[in-house]
Each structure stands twice: as structure tokens, then as C-alpha cells.
């Protein structure tokens, strides 16, 4: 086996493991995939109005993400049932939405003159913090190993 093939095999073994870093990488990949699903559904449903498209995209992409986190990210399909994953993961997604919305509203209130670049940076920081909290909650409570 060549050096490159050996490196790829090691990386694949690591990414399939239960280490927190491997789970975090899978978490980010699942998040990106569910965001793509959201955008596709939003575009398909946009003819019904942006509000309906947003709600449909949010619900469906959250369901997809919760199931992929259950099966792939945390490899918990044998430990956690589909309904519990949806209920608890969906609840965490809703809490994350409330936190990010409150943080963005506070930013708008206390720093209304921010440039769009600064606002974009703040959005990235807020969403990364909410995503990090969601990862920790899913890992530590919803999909924890027994």
C-alpha cells in the first residue's frame, strides 16, 4: 500500500471513530448537507411564498439533520429511537433558533450602524457558537453513550 493510500485509510478509520473531533467533523458535514437540503426545498417551495418555503425547508432539513446525526455523526441508531432523536434534536434546533434570533436582535439594537461586513462576521460567530452548543448538547445528552 502506498503512502497516500495508507494516509487515506488512516483518515477514514479516524473519521469513523467515536472521538469528539471525528464527531465534530461529521457534525459539520451533516450540517452542510442539511443546509443544501434546506436551500433546495426553499427554492422548490418559493412559489408558495417565502414564509411557507422557509418553514418547510427548516422543518424538513432539521428532520434530515437529526436522523443523520443519530445514524452517522453519533452512531446512536441502536441507542436512540427516531422519535426521541426528532423530539430532542428538534427542541435543540428551536432553542438554537431562539438564541441566534435574540443575539441578532441584540446586535441590531446595540450596534445598529455596523457595516454589512461586520454584521456578516457577527452572524458567523453567533451561528458557530450556537452550532457548538448544539453539538455539545447532542453529544452529551441526546446521543450520549451509556
Short mmCIF file of N, CA and C in Angstrom, two decimals:
data_model
loop_
_atom_site.label_atom_id
_atom_site.label_comp_id
_atom_site.label_asym_id
_atom_site.label_seq_id
_atom_site.Cartn_x
_atom_site.Cartn_y
_atom_site.Cartn_z
N UNK A 1 0.86 -1.18 0.00
CA UNK A 1 0.00 0.00 0.00
C UNK A 1 0.90 1.23 0.00
N UNK A 2 0.58 2.19 -0.87
CA UNK A 2 1.37 3.41 -0.96
C UNK A 2 1.12 4.33 0.23
N UNK A 3 1.97 5.31 0.35
CA UNK A 3 1.87 6.26 1.48
C UNK A 3 0.55 7.01 1.44
N UNK A 4 0.14 7.46 0.26
CA UNK A 4 -1.11 8.21 0.15
C UNK A 4 -2.31 7.33 0.50
N UNK A 5 -2.32 6.10 0.01
CA UNK A 5 -3.42 5.18 0.31
C UNK A 5 -3.46 4.85 1.79
N UNK A 6 -2.30 4.70 2.40
CA UNK A 6 -2.25 4.42 3.85
C UNK A 6 -2.78 5.61 4.64
N UNK A 7 -2.40 6.82 4.21
CA UNK A 7 -2.88 8.02 4.89
C UNK A 7 -4.39 8.14 4.77
N UNK A 8 -4.93 7.88 3.60
CA UNK A 8 -6.38 7.93 3.38
C UNK A 8 -7.08 6.89 4.25
N UNK A 9 -6.53 5.69 4.34
CA UNK A 9 -7.13 4.63 5.16
C UNK A 9 -7.12 5.03 6.63
N UNK A 10 -6.03 5.62 7.10
CA UNK A 10 -5.97 6.09 8.50
C UNK A 10 -7.00 7.19 8.76
N UNK A 11 -7.09 8.14 7.83
CA UNK A 11 -8.04 9.24 7.98
C UNK A 11 -9.47 8.70 8.00
N UNK A 12 -9.76 7.72 7.14
CA UNK A 12 -11.11 7.14 7.10
C UNK A 12 -11.42 6.42 8.40
N UNK A 13 -10.45 5.68 8.95
CA UNK A 13 -10.67 5.00 10.24
C UNK A 13 -10.93 6.02 11.34
N UNK A 14 -10.15 7.09 11.35
CA UNK A 14 -10.34 8.13 12.35
C UNK A 14 -11.73 8.75 12.24
N UNK A 15 -12.13 9.09 11.02
CA UNK A 15 -13.43 9.75 10.82
C UNK A 15 -14.60 8.86 11.17
N UNK A 16 -14.42 7.54 11.15
CA UNK A 16 -15.49 6.62 11.55
C UNK A 16 -15.52 6.40 13.05
N UNK A 17 -14.54 6.92 13.78
CA UNK A 17 -14.42 6.68 15.21
C UNK A 17 -15.36 7.51 16.06
N UNK A 18 -15.29 7.28 17.36
CA UNK A 18 -16.14 7.99 18.32
C UNK A 18 -15.43 9.13 19.03
N UNK A 19 -14.27 9.52 18.54
CA UNK A 19 -13.57 10.66 19.13
C UNK A 19 -14.39 11.92 18.89
N UNK A 20 -14.28 12.86 19.82
CA UNK A 20 -15.05 14.11 19.70
C UNK A 20 -14.71 14.85 18.41
N UNK A 21 -13.44 14.86 18.01
CA UNK A 21 -13.07 15.58 16.78
C UNK A 21 -13.69 14.92 15.56
N UNK A 22 -13.67 13.59 15.51
CA UNK A 22 -14.30 12.88 14.39
C UNK A 22 -15.80 13.18 14.35
N UNK A 23 -16.44 13.18 15.52
CA UNK A 23 -17.87 13.51 15.58
C UNK A 23 -18.12 14.94 15.14
N UNK A 24 -17.25 15.86 15.54
CA UNK A 24 -17.42 17.27 15.16
C UNK A 24 -17.30 17.43 13.65
N UNK A 25 -16.36 16.73 13.04
CA UNK A 25 -16.21 16.80 11.58
C UNK A 25 -17.47 16.26 10.91
N UNK A 26 -17.97 15.12 11.38
CA UNK A 26 -19.20 14.55 10.81
C UNK A 26 -20.38 15.48 11.06
N UNK A 27 -20.42 16.11 12.23
CA UNK A 27 -21.47 17.07 12.57
C UNK A 27 -21.49 18.21 11.56
N UNK A 28 -20.31 18.74 11.23
CA UNK A 28 -20.22 19.84 10.26
C UNK A 28 -20.65 19.38 8.87
N UNK A 29 -20.26 18.18 8.48
CA UNK A 29 -20.65 17.66 7.17
C UNK A 29 -22.16 17.44 7.08
N UNK A 30 -22.75 16.92 8.15
CA UNK A 30 -24.21 16.75 8.18
C UNK A 30 -24.89 18.11 8.14
N UNK A 31 -24.37 19.07 8.88
CA UNK A 31 -24.94 20.42 8.87
C UNK A 31 -24.91 21.03 7.49
N UNK A 32 -23.80 20.88 6.81
CA UNK A 32 -23.70 21.39 5.44
C UNK A 32 -24.68 20.70 4.51
N UNK A 33 -24.82 19.39 4.66
CA UNK A 33 -25.76 18.63 3.83
C UNK A 33 -27.20 19.06 4.08
N UNK A 34 -27.55 19.25 5.34
CA UNK A 34 -28.92 19.65 5.64
C UNK A 34 -29.19 21.08 5.18
N UNK A 35 -28.16 21.93 5.17
CA UNK A 35 -28.33 23.28 4.63
C UNK A 35 -28.58 23.24 3.13
N UNK A 36 -27.92 22.33 2.44
CA UNK A 36 -28.18 22.17 1.00
C UNK A 36 -29.61 21.70 0.78
N UNK A 37 -30.08 20.75 1.61
CA UNK A 37 -31.47 20.29 1.50
C UNK A 37 -32.43 21.45 1.75
N UNK A 38 -32.11 22.29 2.74
CA UNK A 38 -32.96 23.46 3.03
C UNK A 38 -33.06 24.36 1.80
N UNK A 39 -31.91 24.70 1.21
CA UNK A 39 -31.90 25.61 0.06
C UNK A 39 -32.70 25.02 -1.10
N UNK A 40 -32.50 23.74 -1.38
CA UNK A 40 -33.22 23.10 -2.49
C UNK A 40 -34.74 23.12 -2.25
N UNK A 41 -35.14 22.79 -1.03
CA UNK A 41 -36.58 22.81 -0.72
C UNK A 41 -37.12 24.23 -0.73
N UNK A 42 -36.34 25.18 -0.22
CA UNK A 42 -36.76 26.58 -0.23
C UNK A 42 -37.00 27.04 -1.67
N UNK A 43 -36.07 26.71 -2.55
CA UNK A 43 -36.22 27.11 -3.96
C UNK A 43 -37.43 26.42 -4.58
N UNK A 44 -37.66 25.16 -4.26
CA UNK A 44 -38.79 24.43 -4.83
C UNK A 44 -40.12 24.97 -4.31
N UNK A 45 -40.16 25.42 -3.07
CA UNK A 45 -41.40 25.87 -2.44
C UNK A 45 -41.60 27.38 -2.54
N UNK A 46 -40.64 28.10 -3.08
CA UNK A 46 -40.70 29.56 -3.08
C UNK A 46 -41.94 30.10 -3.80
N UNK A 47 -42.51 29.34 -4.73
CA UNK A 47 -43.72 29.77 -5.41
C UNK A 47 -44.92 29.89 -4.47
N UNK A 48 -44.86 29.24 -3.32
CA UNK A 48 -45.93 29.32 -2.32
C UNK A 48 -45.71 30.48 -1.36
N UNK A 49 -44.61 31.20 -1.53
CA UNK A 49 -44.26 32.32 -0.65
C UNK A 49 -43.04 31.98 0.18
N UNK A 50 -42.28 33.01 0.53
CA UNK A 50 -41.04 32.78 1.25
C UNK A 50 -41.26 32.26 2.67
N UNK A 51 -42.33 32.66 3.32
CA UNK A 51 -42.59 32.18 4.67
C UNK A 51 -42.85 30.68 4.67
N UNK A 52 -43.72 30.22 3.78
CA UNK A 52 -44.01 28.78 3.69
C UNK A 52 -42.76 28.02 3.27
N UNK A 53 -42.01 28.56 2.32
CA UNK A 53 -40.78 27.91 1.87
C UNK A 53 -39.77 27.82 3.01
N UNK A 54 -39.65 28.87 3.81
CA UNK A 54 -38.72 28.87 4.94
C UNK A 54 -39.14 27.84 5.99
N UNK A 55 -40.40 27.82 6.36
CA UNK A 55 -40.88 26.87 7.37
C UNK A 55 -40.70 25.44 6.88
N UNK A 56 -41.11 25.16 5.65
CA UNK A 56 -40.96 23.81 5.10
C UNK A 56 -39.49 23.41 5.04
N UNK A 57 -38.65 24.29 4.55
CA UNK A 57 -37.21 24.00 4.47
C UNK A 57 -36.60 23.77 5.84
N UNK A 58 -37.00 24.58 6.81
CA UNK A 58 -36.47 24.43 8.16
C UNK A 58 -36.89 23.11 8.79
N UNK A 59 -38.16 22.77 8.67
CA UNK A 59 -38.65 21.53 9.28
C UNK A 59 -38.00 20.31 8.63
N UNK A 60 -38.04 20.25 7.30
CA UNK A 60 -37.50 19.08 6.60
C UNK A 60 -36.00 18.96 6.81
N UNK A 61 -35.26 20.07 6.72
CA UNK A 61 -33.81 19.98 6.89
C UNK A 61 -33.44 19.62 8.33
N UNK A 62 -34.23 20.04 9.30
CA UNK A 62 -33.97 19.67 10.69
C UNK A 62 -34.22 18.18 10.89
N UNK A 63 -35.29 17.65 10.31
CA UNK A 63 -35.57 16.21 10.41
C UNK A 63 -34.43 15.41 9.77
N UNK A 64 -33.97 15.85 8.60
CA UNK A 64 -32.86 15.17 7.93
C UNK A 64 -31.61 15.22 8.80
N UNK A 65 -31.28 16.39 9.33
CA UNK A 65 -30.09 16.54 10.16
C UNK A 65 -30.17 15.68 11.41
N UNK A 66 -31.32 15.67 12.07
CA UNK A 66 -31.45 14.86 13.29
C UNK A 66 -31.23 13.38 13.00
N UNK A 67 -31.78 12.90 11.89
CA UNK A 67 -31.61 11.49 11.55
C UNK A 67 -30.17 11.18 11.16
N UNK A 68 -29.55 12.06 10.40
CA UNK A 68 -28.15 11.83 10.04
C UNK A 68 -27.24 11.92 11.26
N UNK A 69 -27.54 12.81 12.19
CA UNK A 69 -26.76 12.87 13.43
C UNK A 69 -26.95 11.57 14.23
N UNK A 70 -28.17 11.07 14.27
CA UNK A 70 -28.44 9.83 15.01
C UNK A 70 -27.68 8.66 14.41
N UNK A 71 -27.71 8.55 13.08
CA UNK A 71 -27.10 7.40 12.41
C UNK A 71 -25.60 7.56 12.16
N UNK A 72 -25.19 8.74 11.71
CA UNK A 72 -23.80 8.92 11.27
C UNK A 72 -22.93 9.66 12.28
N UNK A 73 -23.34 10.85 12.66
CA UNK A 73 -22.48 11.68 13.50
C UNK A 73 -22.18 11.00 14.83
N UNK A 74 -23.22 10.53 15.51
CA UNK A 74 -23.05 9.96 16.84
C UNK A 74 -23.25 8.45 16.87
N UNK A 75 -23.51 7.84 15.72
CA UNK A 75 -23.68 6.39 15.59
C UNK A 75 -24.55 5.84 16.74
N UNK A 76 -25.73 6.44 16.89
CA UNK A 76 -26.60 6.13 18.02
C UNK A 76 -27.90 5.46 17.62
N UNK A 77 -27.99 4.92 16.41
CA UNK A 77 -29.25 4.33 15.95
C UNK A 77 -29.70 3.18 16.85
N UNK A 78 -28.77 2.45 17.43
CA UNK A 78 -29.13 1.33 18.31
C UNK A 78 -29.51 1.82 19.71
N UNK A 79 -29.09 3.03 20.09
CA UNK A 79 -29.33 3.54 21.44
C UNK A 79 -30.51 4.50 21.52
N UNK A 80 -30.76 5.25 20.44
CA UNK A 80 -31.77 6.32 20.47
C UNK A 80 -32.73 6.09 19.33
N UNK A 81 -34.02 6.07 19.64
CA UNK A 81 -35.04 5.88 18.61
C UNK A 81 -35.26 7.13 17.78
N UNK A 82 -35.90 6.92 16.62
CA UNK A 82 -36.15 8.02 15.69
C UNK A 82 -36.96 9.13 16.34
N UNK A 83 -38.05 8.78 17.03
CA UNK A 83 -38.93 9.79 17.61
C UNK A 83 -38.19 10.62 18.65
N UNK A 84 -37.45 9.98 19.55
CA UNK A 84 -36.71 10.74 20.56
C UNK A 84 -35.67 11.65 19.93
N UNK A 85 -34.99 11.15 18.89
CA UNK A 85 -34.00 11.98 18.21
C UNK A 85 -34.66 13.21 17.61
N UNK A 86 -35.83 13.02 17.00
CA UNK A 86 -36.53 14.15 16.38
C UNK A 86 -37.04 15.13 17.44
N UNK A 87 -37.59 14.60 18.52
CA UNK A 87 -38.14 15.45 19.57
C UNK A 87 -37.04 16.26 20.25
N UNK A 88 -36.00 15.59 20.69
CA UNK A 88 -34.94 16.27 21.43
C UNK A 88 -34.06 17.11 20.49
N UNK A 89 -33.71 16.56 19.34
CA UNK A 89 -32.91 17.32 18.37
C UNK A 89 -33.68 18.52 17.83
N UNK A 90 -34.98 18.34 17.57
CA UNK A 90 -35.81 19.44 17.12
C UNK A 90 -35.96 20.52 18.18
N UNK A 91 -36.08 20.09 19.43
CA UNK A 91 -36.14 21.05 20.53
C UNK A 91 -34.86 21.87 20.63
N UNK A 92 -33.73 21.19 20.47
CA UNK A 92 -32.45 21.91 20.49
C UNK A 92 -32.33 22.87 19.31
N UNK A 93 -32.82 22.46 18.16
CA UNK A 93 -32.80 23.35 16.99
C UNK A 93 -33.65 24.58 17.24
N UNK A 94 -34.80 24.40 17.87
CA UNK A 94 -35.67 25.53 18.19
C UNK A 94 -35.01 26.45 19.21
N UNK A 95 -34.38 25.89 20.22
CA UNK A 95 -33.65 26.71 21.20
C UNK A 95 -32.54 27.48 20.51
N UNK A 96 -31.82 26.82 19.61
CA UNK A 96 -30.75 27.48 18.86
C UNK A 96 -31.28 28.63 18.02
N UNK A 97 -32.44 28.41 17.40
CA UNK A 97 -33.07 29.48 16.61
C UNK A 97 -33.42 30.67 17.50
N UNK A 98 -33.97 30.40 18.67
CA UNK A 98 -34.32 31.48 19.60
C UNK A 98 -33.08 32.23 20.08
N UNK A 99 -32.02 31.50 20.39
CA UNK A 99 -30.78 32.14 20.85
C UNK A 99 -30.17 32.99 19.75
N UNK A 100 -30.09 32.44 18.54
CA UNK A 100 -29.48 33.20 17.44
C UNK A 100 -30.33 34.42 17.08
N UNK A 101 -31.65 34.28 17.11
CA UNK A 101 -32.53 35.41 16.82
C UNK A 101 -32.37 36.50 17.87
N UNK A 102 -32.32 36.10 19.15
CA UNK A 102 -32.14 37.08 20.23
C UNK A 102 -30.78 37.77 20.11
N UNK A 103 -29.74 37.01 19.79
CA UNK A 103 -28.41 37.59 19.65
C UNK A 103 -28.36 38.58 18.49
N UNK A 104 -28.98 38.23 17.38
CA UNK A 104 -29.00 39.15 16.23
C UNK A 104 -29.84 40.39 16.52
N UNK A 105 -30.94 40.22 17.24
CA UNK A 105 -31.76 41.39 17.62
C UNK A 105 -30.98 42.29 18.55
N UNK A 106 -30.25 41.70 19.51
CA UNK A 106 -29.43 42.49 20.44
C UNK A 106 -28.33 43.23 19.68
N UNK A 107 -27.73 42.56 18.73
CA UNK A 107 -26.69 43.20 17.91
C UNK A 107 -27.27 44.39 17.16
N UNK A 108 -28.44 44.23 16.57
CA UNK A 108 -29.09 45.31 15.84
C UNK A 108 -29.43 46.48 16.77
N UNK A 109 -29.84 46.16 18.00
CA UNK A 109 -30.22 47.19 18.97
C UNK A 109 -29.00 47.96 19.46
N UNK A 110 -27.93 47.23 19.87
CA UNK A 110 -26.78 47.87 20.48
C UNK A 110 -25.75 48.37 19.48
N UNK A 111 -25.77 47.86 18.27
CA UNK A 111 -24.81 48.30 17.26
C UNK A 111 -25.49 48.45 15.91
N UNK A 112 -26.44 49.39 15.82
CA UNK A 112 -27.23 49.50 14.59
C UNK A 112 -26.43 49.98 13.38
N UNK A 113 -25.27 50.60 13.59
CA UNK A 113 -24.51 51.16 12.49
C UNK A 113 -23.42 50.25 11.94
N UNK A 114 -23.46 48.98 12.27
CA UNK A 114 -22.43 48.08 11.77
C UNK A 114 -22.49 47.97 10.25
N UNK A 115 -21.32 47.85 9.66
CA UNK A 115 -21.27 47.64 8.21
C UNK A 115 -21.77 46.23 7.91
N UNK A 116 -22.11 45.99 6.66
CA UNK A 116 -22.60 44.65 6.30
C UNK A 116 -21.51 43.60 6.49
N UNK A 117 -20.25 43.96 6.32
CA UNK A 117 -19.16 43.01 6.56
C UNK A 117 -19.09 42.65 8.04
N UNK A 118 -19.21 43.65 8.92
CA UNK A 118 -19.19 43.39 10.36
C UNK A 118 -20.42 42.58 10.78
N UNK A 119 -21.58 42.89 10.21
CA UNK A 119 -22.77 42.11 10.51
C UNK A 119 -22.61 40.66 10.06
N UNK A 120 -22.04 40.46 8.89
CA UNK A 120 -21.82 39.10 8.39
C UNK A 120 -20.86 38.35 9.31
N UNK A 121 -19.82 39.02 9.75
CA UNK A 121 -18.89 38.40 10.70
C UNK A 121 -19.57 38.03 12.00
N UNK A 122 -20.43 38.92 12.49
CA UNK A 122 -21.16 38.64 13.72
C UNK A 122 -22.11 37.46 13.55
N UNK A 123 -22.77 37.39 12.41
CA UNK A 123 -23.66 36.27 12.12
C UNK A 123 -22.88 34.95 12.14
N UNK A 124 -21.70 34.95 11.52
CA UNK A 124 -20.88 33.73 11.50
C UNK A 124 -20.48 33.33 12.92
N UNK A 125 -20.06 34.29 13.73
CA UNK A 125 -19.66 33.99 15.11
C UNK A 125 -20.86 33.47 15.91
N UNK A 126 -22.00 34.12 15.79
CA UNK A 126 -23.20 33.69 16.51
C UNK A 126 -23.62 32.29 16.09
N UNK A 127 -23.66 32.04 14.79
CA UNK A 127 -24.08 30.72 14.31
C UNK A 127 -23.08 29.64 14.69
N UNK A 128 -21.79 29.96 14.70
CA UNK A 128 -20.77 29.00 15.13
C UNK A 128 -20.94 28.68 16.62
N UNK A 129 -21.22 29.70 17.43
CA UNK A 129 -21.43 29.47 18.86
C UNK A 129 -22.68 28.61 19.10
N UNK A 130 -23.76 28.92 18.42
CA UNK A 130 -24.99 28.13 18.55
C UNK A 130 -24.76 26.70 18.06
N UNK A 131 -24.06 26.55 16.94
CA UNK A 131 -23.74 25.22 16.43
C UNK A 131 -22.88 24.43 17.40
N UNK A 132 -21.90 25.09 18.00
CA UNK A 132 -21.06 24.44 19.00
C UNK A 132 -21.85 23.99 20.22
N UNK A 133 -22.76 24.83 20.67
CA UNK A 133 -23.61 24.45 21.81
C UNK A 133 -24.53 23.29 21.43
N UNK A 134 -25.04 23.31 20.22
CA UNK A 134 -25.91 22.22 19.75
C UNK A 134 -25.12 20.91 19.67
N UNK A 135 -23.89 20.97 19.16
CA UNK A 135 -23.04 19.78 19.10
C UNK A 135 -22.83 19.21 20.50
N UNK A 136 -22.47 20.07 21.45
CA UNK A 136 -22.22 19.60 22.82
C UNK A 136 -23.48 19.01 23.46
N UNK A 137 -24.62 19.65 23.23
CA UNK A 137 -25.87 19.13 23.80
C UNK A 137 -26.27 17.80 23.16
N UNK A 138 -26.13 17.70 21.84
CA UNK A 138 -26.45 16.43 21.18
C UNK A 138 -25.50 15.34 21.66
N UNK A 139 -24.22 15.64 21.73
CA UNK A 139 -23.22 14.65 22.13
C UNK A 139 -23.37 14.26 23.61
N UNK A 140 -23.64 15.25 24.45
CA UNK A 140 -23.66 14.99 25.89
C UNK A 140 -24.99 14.50 26.44
N UNK A 141 -26.09 14.79 25.76
CA UNK A 141 -27.40 14.46 26.31
C UNK A 141 -28.24 13.58 25.39
N UNK A 142 -28.42 14.01 24.17
CA UNK A 142 -29.35 13.30 23.27
C UNK A 142 -28.77 11.98 22.80
N UNK A 143 -27.52 11.99 22.34
CA UNK A 143 -26.91 10.79 21.74
C UNK A 143 -25.76 10.26 22.55
N UNK A 144 -25.73 10.52 23.85
CA UNK A 144 -24.60 10.09 24.68
C UNK A 144 -24.46 8.57 24.70
N UNK A 145 -23.24 8.14 24.87
CA UNK A 145 -23.02 6.70 25.02
C UNK A 145 -23.30 6.34 26.46
N UNK A 146 -23.82 5.16 26.65
CA UNK A 146 -24.21 4.72 28.01
C UNK A 146 -23.09 4.12 28.77
#
